[in-house]
XYZ file of C-alpha atoms in Angstrom:
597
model
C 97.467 143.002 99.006
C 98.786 144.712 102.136
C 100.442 142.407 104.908
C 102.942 140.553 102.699
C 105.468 140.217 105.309
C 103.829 139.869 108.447
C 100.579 137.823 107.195
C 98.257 135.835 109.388
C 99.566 132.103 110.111
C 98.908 129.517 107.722
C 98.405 127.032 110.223
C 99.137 126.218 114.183
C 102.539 124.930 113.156
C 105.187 125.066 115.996
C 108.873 126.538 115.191
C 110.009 123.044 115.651
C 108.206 122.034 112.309
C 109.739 124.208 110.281
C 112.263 122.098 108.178
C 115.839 123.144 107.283
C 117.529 122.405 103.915
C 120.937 122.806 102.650
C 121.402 126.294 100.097
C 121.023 125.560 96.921
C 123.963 124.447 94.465
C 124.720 127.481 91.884
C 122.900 127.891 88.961
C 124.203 128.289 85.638
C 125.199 132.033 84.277
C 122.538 134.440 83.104
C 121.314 133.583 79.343
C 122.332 136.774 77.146
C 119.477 138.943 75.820
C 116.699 136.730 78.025
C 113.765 138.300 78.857
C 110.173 137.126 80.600
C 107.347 139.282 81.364
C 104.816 138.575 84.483
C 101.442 140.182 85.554
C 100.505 141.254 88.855
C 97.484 142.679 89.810
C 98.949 145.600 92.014
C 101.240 147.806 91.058
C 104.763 148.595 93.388
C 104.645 151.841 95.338
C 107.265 151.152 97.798
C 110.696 149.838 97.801
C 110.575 149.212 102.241
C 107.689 146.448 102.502
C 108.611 147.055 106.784
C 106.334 149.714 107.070
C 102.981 150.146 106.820
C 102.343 151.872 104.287
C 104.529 150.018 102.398
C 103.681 146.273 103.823
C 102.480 145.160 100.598
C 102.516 141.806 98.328
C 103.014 143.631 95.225
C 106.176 145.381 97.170
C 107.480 142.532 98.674
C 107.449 140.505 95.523
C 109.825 142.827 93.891
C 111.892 143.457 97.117
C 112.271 139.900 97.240
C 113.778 139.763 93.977
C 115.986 142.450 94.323
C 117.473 141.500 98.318
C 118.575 138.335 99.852
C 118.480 137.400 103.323
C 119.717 134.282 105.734
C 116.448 132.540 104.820
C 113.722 132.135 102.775
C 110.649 129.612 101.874
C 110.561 126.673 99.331
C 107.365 125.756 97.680
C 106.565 122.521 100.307
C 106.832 124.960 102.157
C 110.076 124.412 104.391
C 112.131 126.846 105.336
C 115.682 127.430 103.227
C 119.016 128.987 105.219
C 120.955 130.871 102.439
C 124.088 130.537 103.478
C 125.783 132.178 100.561
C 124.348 135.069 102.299
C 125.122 134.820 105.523
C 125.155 132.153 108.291
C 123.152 132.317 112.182
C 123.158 130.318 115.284
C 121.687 130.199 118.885
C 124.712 130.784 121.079
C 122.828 130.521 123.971
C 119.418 129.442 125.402
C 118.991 131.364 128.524
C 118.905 134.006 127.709
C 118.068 133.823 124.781
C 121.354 134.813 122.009
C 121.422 134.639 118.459
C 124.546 135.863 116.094
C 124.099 136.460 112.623
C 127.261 136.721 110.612
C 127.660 138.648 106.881
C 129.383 136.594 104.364
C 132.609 138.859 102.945
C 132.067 138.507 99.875
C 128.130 139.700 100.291
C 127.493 143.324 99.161
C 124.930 145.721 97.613
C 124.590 146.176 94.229
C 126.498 148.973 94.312
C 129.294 147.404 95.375
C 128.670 148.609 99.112
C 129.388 145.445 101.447
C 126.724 144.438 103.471
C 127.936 144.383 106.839
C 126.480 144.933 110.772
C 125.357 148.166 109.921
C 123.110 146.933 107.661
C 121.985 144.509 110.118
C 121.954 147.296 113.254
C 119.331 149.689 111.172
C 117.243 146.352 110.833
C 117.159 145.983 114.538
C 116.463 149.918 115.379
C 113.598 149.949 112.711
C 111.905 147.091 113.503
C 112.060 146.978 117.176
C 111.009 150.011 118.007
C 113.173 149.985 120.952
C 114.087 153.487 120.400
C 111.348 154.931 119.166
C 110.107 158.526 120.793
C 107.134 156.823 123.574
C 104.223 157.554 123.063
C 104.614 159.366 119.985
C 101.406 158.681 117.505
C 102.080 159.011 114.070
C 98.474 158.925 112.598
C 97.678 163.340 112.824
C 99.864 163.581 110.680
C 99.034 160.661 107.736
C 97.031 162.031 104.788
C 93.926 160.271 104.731
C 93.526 160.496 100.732
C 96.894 158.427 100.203
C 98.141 156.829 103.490
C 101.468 158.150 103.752
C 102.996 161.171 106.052
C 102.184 164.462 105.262
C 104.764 167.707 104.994
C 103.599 168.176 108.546
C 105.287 165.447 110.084
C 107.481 166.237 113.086
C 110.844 165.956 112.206
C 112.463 166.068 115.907
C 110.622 162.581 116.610
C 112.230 159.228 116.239
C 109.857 156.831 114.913
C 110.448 153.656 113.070
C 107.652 152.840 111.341
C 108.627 149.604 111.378
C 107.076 145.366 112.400
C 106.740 146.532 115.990
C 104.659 143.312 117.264
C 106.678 140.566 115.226
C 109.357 139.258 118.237
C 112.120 141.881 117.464
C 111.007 144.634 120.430
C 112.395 141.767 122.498
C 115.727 142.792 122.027
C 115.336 145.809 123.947
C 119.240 146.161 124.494
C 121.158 147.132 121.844
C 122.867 144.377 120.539
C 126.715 144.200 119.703
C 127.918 144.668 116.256
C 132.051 143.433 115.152
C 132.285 143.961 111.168
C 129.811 141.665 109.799
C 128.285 140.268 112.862
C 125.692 141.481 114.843
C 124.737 139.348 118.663
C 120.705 139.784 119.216
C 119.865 139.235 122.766
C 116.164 138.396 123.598
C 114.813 139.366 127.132
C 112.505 136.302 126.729
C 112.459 133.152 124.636
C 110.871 133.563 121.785
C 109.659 130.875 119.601
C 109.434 132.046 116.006
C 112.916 134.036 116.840
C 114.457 132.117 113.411
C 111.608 133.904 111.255
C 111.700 137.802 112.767
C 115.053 139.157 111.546
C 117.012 139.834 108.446
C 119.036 142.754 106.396
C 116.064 145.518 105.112
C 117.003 148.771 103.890
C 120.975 149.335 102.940
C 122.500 151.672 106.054
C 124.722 153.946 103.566
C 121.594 154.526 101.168
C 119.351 155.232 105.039
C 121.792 157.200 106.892
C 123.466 158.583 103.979
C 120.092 160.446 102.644
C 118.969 161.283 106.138
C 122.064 163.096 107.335
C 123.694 164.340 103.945
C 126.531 162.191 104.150
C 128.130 160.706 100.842
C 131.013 158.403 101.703
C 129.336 154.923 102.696
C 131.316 154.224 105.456
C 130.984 157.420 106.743
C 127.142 157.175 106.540
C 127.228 153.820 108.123
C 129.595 155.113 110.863
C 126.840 157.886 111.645
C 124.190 155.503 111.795
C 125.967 153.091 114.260
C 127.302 156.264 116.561
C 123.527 157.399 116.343
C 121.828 153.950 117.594
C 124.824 153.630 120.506
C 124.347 157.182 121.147
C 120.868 156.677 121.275
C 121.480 160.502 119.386
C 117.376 161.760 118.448
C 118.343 164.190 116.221
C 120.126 161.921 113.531
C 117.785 159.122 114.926
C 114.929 161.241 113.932
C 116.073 161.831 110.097
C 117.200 158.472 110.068
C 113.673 156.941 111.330
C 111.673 159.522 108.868
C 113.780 158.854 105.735
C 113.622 155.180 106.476
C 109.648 155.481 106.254
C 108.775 157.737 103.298
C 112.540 157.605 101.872
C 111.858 154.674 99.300
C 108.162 155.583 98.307
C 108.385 155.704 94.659
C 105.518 154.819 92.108
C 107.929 155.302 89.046
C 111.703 155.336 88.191
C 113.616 157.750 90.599
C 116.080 159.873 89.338
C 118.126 159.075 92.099
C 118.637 155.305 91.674
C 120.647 155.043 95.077
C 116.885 154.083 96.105
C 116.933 150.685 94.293
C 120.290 149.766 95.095
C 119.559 145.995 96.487
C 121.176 142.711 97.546
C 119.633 140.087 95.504
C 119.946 138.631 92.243
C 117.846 141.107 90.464
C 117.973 145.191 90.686
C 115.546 147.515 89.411
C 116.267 149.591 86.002
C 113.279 150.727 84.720
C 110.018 151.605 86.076
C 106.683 153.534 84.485
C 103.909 154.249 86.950
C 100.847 152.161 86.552
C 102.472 150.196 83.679
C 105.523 147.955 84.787
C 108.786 147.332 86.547
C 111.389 145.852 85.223
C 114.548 144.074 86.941
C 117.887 142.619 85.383
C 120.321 140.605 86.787
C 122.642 142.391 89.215
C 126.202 141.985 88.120
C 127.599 142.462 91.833
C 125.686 139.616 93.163
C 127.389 136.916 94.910
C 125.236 134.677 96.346
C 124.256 130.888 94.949
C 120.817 131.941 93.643
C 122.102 132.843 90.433
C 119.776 134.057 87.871
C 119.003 132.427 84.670
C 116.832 134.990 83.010
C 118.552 138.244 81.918
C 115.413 140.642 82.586
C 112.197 140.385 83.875
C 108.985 142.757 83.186
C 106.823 143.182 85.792
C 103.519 144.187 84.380
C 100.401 145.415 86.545
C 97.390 144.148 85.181
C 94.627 144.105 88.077
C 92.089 142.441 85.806
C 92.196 138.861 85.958
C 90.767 138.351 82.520
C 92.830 140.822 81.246
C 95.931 138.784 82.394
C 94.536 135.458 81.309
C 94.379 137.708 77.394
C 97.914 139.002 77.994
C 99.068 135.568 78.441
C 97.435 134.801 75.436
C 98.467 137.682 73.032
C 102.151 136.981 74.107
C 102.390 140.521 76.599
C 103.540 138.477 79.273
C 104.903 135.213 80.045
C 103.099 134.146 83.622
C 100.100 134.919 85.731
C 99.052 134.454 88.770
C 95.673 135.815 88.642
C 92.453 135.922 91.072
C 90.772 132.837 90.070
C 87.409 132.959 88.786
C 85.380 130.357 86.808
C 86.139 133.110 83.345
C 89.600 132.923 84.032
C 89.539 129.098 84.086
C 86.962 129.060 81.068
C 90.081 131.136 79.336
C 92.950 129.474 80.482
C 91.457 125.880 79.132
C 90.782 127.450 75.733
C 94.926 128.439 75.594
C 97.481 126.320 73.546
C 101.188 126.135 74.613
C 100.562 126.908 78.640
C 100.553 124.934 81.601
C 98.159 126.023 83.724
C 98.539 125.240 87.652
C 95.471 125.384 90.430
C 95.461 124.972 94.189
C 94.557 126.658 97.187
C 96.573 129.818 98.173
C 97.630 130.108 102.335
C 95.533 133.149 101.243
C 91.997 133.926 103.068
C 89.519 136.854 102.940
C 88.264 138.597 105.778
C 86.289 141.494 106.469
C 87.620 143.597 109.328
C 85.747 146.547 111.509
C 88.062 149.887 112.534
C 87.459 150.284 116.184
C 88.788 153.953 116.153
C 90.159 156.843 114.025
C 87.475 155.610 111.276
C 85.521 157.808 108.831
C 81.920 157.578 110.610
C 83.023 156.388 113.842
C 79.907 153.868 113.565
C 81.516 150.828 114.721
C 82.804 152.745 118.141
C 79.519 150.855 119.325
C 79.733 147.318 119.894
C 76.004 146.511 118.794
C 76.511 148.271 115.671
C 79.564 146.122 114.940
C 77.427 142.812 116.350
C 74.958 144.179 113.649
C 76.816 144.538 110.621
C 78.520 141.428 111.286
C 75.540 139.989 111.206
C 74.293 141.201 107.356
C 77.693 139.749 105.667
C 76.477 136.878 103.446
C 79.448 134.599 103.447
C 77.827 131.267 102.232
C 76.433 133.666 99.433
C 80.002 135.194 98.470
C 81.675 131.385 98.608
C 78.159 130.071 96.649
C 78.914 132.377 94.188
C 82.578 133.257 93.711
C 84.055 130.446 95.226
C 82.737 126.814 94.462
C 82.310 127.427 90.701
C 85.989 126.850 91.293
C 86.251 124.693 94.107
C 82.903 122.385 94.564
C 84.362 121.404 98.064
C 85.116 125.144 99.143
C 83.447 126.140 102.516
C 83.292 129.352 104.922
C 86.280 129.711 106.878
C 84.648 130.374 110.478
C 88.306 131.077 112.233
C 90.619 134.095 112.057
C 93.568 131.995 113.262
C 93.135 128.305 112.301
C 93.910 126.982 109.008
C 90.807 124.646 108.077
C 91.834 121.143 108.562
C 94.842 122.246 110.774
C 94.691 120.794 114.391
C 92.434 123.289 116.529
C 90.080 124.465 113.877
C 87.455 122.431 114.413
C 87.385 123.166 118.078
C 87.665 126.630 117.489
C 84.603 126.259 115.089
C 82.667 124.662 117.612
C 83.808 127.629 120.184
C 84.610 130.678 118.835
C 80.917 132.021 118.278
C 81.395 132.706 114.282
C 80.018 130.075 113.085
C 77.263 129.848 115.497
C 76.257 133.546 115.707
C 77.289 134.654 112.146
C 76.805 131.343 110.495
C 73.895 132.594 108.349
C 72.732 136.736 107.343
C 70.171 137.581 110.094
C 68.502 141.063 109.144
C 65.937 140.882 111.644
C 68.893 140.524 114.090
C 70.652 143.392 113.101
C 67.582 145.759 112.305
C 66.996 144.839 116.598
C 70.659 145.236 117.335
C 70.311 149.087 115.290
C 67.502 149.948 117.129
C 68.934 149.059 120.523
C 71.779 150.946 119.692
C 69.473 153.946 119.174
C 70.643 155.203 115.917
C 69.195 155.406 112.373
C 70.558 155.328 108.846
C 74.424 153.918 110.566
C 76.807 155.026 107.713
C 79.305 152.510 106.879
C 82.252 153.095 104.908
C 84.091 150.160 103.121
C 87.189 150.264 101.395
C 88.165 147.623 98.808
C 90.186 147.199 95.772
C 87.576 148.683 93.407
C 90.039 147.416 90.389
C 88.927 143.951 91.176
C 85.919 142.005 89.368
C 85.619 139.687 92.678
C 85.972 142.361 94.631
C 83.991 144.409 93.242
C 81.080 141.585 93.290
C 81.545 140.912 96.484
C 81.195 144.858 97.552
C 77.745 144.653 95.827
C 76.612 141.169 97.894
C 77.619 143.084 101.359
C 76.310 146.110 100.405
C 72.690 145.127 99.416
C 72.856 142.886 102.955
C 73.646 145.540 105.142
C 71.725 148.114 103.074
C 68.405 145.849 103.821
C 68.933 146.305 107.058
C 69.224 149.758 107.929
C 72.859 150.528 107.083
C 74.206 153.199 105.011
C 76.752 151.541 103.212
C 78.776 154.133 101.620
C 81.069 152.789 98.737
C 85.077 153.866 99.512
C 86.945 151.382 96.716
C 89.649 152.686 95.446
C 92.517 151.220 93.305
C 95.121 152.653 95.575
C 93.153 150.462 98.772
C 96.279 149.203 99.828
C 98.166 152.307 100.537
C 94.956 153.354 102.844
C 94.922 150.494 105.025
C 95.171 151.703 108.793
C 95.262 155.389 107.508
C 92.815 157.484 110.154
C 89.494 158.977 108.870
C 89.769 156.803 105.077
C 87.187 154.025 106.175
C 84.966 152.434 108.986
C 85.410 148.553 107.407
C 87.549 146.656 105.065
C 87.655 143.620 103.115
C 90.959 141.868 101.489
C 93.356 138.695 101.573
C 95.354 137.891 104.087
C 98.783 136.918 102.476
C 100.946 134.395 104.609
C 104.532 134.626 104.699
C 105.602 131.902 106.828
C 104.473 128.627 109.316
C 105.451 130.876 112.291
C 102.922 130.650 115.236
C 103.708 133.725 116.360
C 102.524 135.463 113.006
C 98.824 136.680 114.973
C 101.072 138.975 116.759
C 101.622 141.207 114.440
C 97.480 141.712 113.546
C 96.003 141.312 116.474
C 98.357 143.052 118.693
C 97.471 146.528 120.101
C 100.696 147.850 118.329
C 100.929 145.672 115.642
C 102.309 146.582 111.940
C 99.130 145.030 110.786
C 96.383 146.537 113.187
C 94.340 148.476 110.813
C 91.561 148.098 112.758
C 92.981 149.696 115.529
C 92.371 147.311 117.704
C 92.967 146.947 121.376
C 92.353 144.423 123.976
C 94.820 144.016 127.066
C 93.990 140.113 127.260
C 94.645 139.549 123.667
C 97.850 141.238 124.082
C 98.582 139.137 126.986
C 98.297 136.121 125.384
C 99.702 137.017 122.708
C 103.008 137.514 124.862
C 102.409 134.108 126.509
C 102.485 132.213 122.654
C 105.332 134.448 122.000
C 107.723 131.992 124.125
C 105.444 129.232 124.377
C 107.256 125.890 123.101
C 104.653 123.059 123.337
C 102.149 122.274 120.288
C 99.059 121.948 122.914
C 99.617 124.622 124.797
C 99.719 127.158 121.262
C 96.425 125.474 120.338
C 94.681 126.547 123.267
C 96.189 129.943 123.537
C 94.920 130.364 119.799
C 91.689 129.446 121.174
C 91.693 132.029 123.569
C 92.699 134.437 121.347
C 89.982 133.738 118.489
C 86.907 133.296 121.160
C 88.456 137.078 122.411
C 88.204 138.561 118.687
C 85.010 137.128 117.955
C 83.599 138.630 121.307
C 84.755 142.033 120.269
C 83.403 141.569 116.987
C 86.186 142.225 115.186
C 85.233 140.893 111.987
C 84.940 137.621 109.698
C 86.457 135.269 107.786
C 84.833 134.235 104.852
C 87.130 131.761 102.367
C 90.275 130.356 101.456
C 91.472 131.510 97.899
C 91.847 129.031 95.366
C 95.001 129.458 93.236
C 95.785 129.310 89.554
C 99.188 129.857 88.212
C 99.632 129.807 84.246
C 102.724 130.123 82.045
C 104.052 130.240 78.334
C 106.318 127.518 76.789
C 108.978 130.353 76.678
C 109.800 129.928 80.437
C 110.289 126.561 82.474
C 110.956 125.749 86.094
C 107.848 127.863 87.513
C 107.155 126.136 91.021
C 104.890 128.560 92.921
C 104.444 127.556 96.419
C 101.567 128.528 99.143
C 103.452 131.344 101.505
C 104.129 134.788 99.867
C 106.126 134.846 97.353
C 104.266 132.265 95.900
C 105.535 132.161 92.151
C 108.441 134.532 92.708
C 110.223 132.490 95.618
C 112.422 130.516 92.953
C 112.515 133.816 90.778
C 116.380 132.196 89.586
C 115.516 128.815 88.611
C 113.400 130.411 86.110
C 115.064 129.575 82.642
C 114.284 130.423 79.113
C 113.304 127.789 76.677
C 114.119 127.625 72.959
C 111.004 129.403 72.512
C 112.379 132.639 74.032
């Protein structure tokens, strides 16, 4: 799912909750000839999960395993500093300074140190800062795959990076010694802890772009180039930093998986698996315990849940479904795991560059909205698993976290979307003026619930009047946002941390997770006001704002919070998924083999 690292918030948790915790004490050495497998249900296309094409879960998961940064979830979840990475501090309030510092003996798998360079192309790409204004990247993105086509202008700079998240803030370029980089913000901003960390490595970036093979040399260029504010290396650098480390199988050039973290890539076949082994050059206290791991892609849930069984792969984290739980009770020598994931579904509208350009009407968006059958979807997917589940009637509030249930009560989506009104809609058409409205929704047509779900919508909105054209595809993900692919979407919302600020990021006119394309000056202006808003009360009713506004613009629905189910062989011990993304991967080298393995 596409939005792994700048996911809707979990909950209206203030930066002051988030809880600190010493690094972890080193683990033992890596267990010769160890080897897991695990099953996703996506398979990795991108090796930069900052863009948007690549801003994927199934990326992410592997990028996470393969790079470290100054900080990273637990499974309460409480945020972790890694300080066998690198350390940070606030060295002043007003304005607003933070200094991140490199440990020496932190470098890439190459044997490359990381260093501020590193840290510098992190800042330039996801700023945005120097980016070419006004410069719109979406003529030239094929709408069959999502990425840039051959025609893309290569005398532009454009990061297409998680403009929206806190980090366009630092709109001067910040000061860089060695290993340290100084951020200055222009305003306080409250989730500042959660917005920055080491991406792409700047020797691998700059060297590619520019044709430059010595490491420091390439990271000299791409430091003279950001002070120099130079386009024309800016612009190589900016368009090899977006496409650069697309890859759906093994490249021949394995510069492209050179990493940070206690795992690196070595072996990759399209559509099949990836598989990681532990990187000799890492330094860092997350040691590894497990040799290799298999990444297998295995969208089918059932199919996972039989995997598990035949002895294919060694945990699964699959979309839960009453089969899957049926299967997973019938298994001997597993431990099986349930929950509910900080995961919801949603179905969003595409207020411009869609395929049909049906929802550029307001009462055709009021109408569709109005033929989804939520309680039908939870009735029938959902509470077979979880008796107690329930519609999810916010697009910002956690249910149960503090300001849902005003939200509920003000918002408009329970009250005016609460149940399918066809008569409604069929009036709301006709108003409109238009007949036969094509619709065009785009899912993950690899799914079974998704799939199910596609059927429920489309025989609502069919009954009343809408075309509903069916635009699945297995490669969904990539084709989020892309112009011309879709007119409405439905997925999961992934979230990646407790920050408040996370909205931003979807909701914001120029956010890294607008799909929709959607645009509303107030929204935006709030948003900016909970960027550097402090107190608990005052985020609440900001959020309330905010999720009144959407629901006025119809910009979609919520529909449920996913239940989870983790499961795993007696070969591997010491799996402790947690809620945010990650989930089963964030303690990826506590993992251990077992006698069994």
């Amino acid at each position: 799912m596409r939005n792994s690292r700048i996911g809707a918030s979990v909950a209206t948790v203030a930066a002051s909750a988030l809880v600190l915790s010493a690094c972890a004490a080193p683990q033992s050495e890596v267990v010769e000839g160890s080897s897991i497998s695990v099953a996703w249900n996506q398979a990795f296309y991108s090796y930069n999960p900052d863009t948007s094409f690549g801003n994927a879960t199934a990326n992410a998961n592997i990028v996470y395993m393969s790079n470290s940064g100054f900080n990273y979830y637990n499974n309460e979840p409480a945020l972790v500093r890694d300080e066998s990475f690198g350390t940070y501090e606030i060295v002043s309030e007003d304005p607003l300074t933070v200094q991140y510092t490199i440990n020496d003996d932190t470098q890439w798998s190459d044997g490359t140190e990381v260093d501020a360079a590193d840290m510098l192309l992190a800042w330039v790409a996801n700023s945005g800062v120097l980016n070419t204004p006004d410069f719109d990247p979406s003529e030239f993105t094929d709408p069959d795959t999502g990425e840039f086509t051959d025609e893309y202008p290569t005398d532009v700079v454009f990061f297409d990076g998680s403009i929206g998240s806190g980090l366009e803030l630092v709109s001067q370029t910040p000061e860089i010694d060695g290993k340290t980089i100084t951020l200055v913000y222009d305003d306080f901003f409250v989730d500042w802890e959660l917005v920055f960390d080491v991406g792409m490595p700047a020797h691998i970036t700059a060297g590619k772009a520019l044709e430059i093979e010595d490491p420091a040399e390439a990271k000299q260029a791409l430091i003279d180039a950001v002070q120099n504010n130079d386009t024309e290396a800016l612009a190589a650098i900016s368009s090899f930093w977006n496409s650069g480390f697309n890859f759906s199988e093994m490249p021949e050039d394995t510069d492209l998986v050179v990493g940070s973290g206690p795992y690196t890539i070595t072996d990759f076949v399209a559509d099949q698996y990836i598989t990681l082994t532990a990187n000799e050059n890492y330094r860092g206290d997350n040691l590894p315990e497990i040799e290799e791991i298999t990444v297998r892609f295995i969208p089918d849930p059932l199919a996972a849940v039989q995997a598990l069984a035949n002895g294919e792969v060694d945990i699964i984290s699959p979309q839960a479904t009453a089969d899957v739980a049926d299967a997973l009770a019938a298994l001997d020598g597993v431990t099986v795991l349930g929950g509910e994931e900080a995961v919801y579904e949603h179905v969003d509208l595409t207020f411009a560059d869609s395929k049909n350009g049906t929802f550029d009407d307001p009462l055709l968006r009021e109408a569709f909205l109005k033929t989804i059958p939520r309680q039908q979807i939870v009735d029938t997917l959902i509470v077979p698993l979880n008796p107690e589940a329930e519609v999810r009637n916010s697009q910002l509030f956690l249910p149960g976290a503090p300001g849902y249930d005003e939200t509920v009560e003000n918002n408009g989506m329970q009250a005016n979307f609460g149940e399918v009104d066809i008569a409604g809609a069929q009036a709301l058409i006709a108003e409109a003026g238009v007949t036969d409205p094509a619709v065009c929704i785009l899912y993950a047509s690899n799914n079974p619930r998704r799939v199910n779900e596609f059927a429920l919508i489309q025989a609502s909105a069919t009954e009343a009047g809408f075309v509903v054209e069916d635009c699945g595809s297995p490669e969904w993900g990539g084709l989020l946002g892309t112009p011309g692919a879709y007119d409405a979407t439905f997925f999961g919302w992934q979230s990646t941390s407790l920050g408040v600020t996370n909205s931003s990021a979807t909701f914001r006119s120029d956010g890294i997770n607008n799909f929709s394309k959607y645009n509303n000056a107030e929204v935006d202006e709030l948003l900016s006001q909970l960027d550097v808003t402090l107190d608990p009360e005052e985020q609440i009713d900001i959020q309330l704002q905010i999720d009144k506004l959407l629901m006025d613009d119809f910009y979609g629905l919520t529909i449920f919070q996913f239940p989870g189910v983790t499961a795993y062989s007696d070969r591997v011990e010491n799996v402790n998924p947690g809620p945010l993304s990650p989930t089963i991967f964030w303690n990826v080298w506590d993992w251990a083999p077992t006698e069994n393995n």
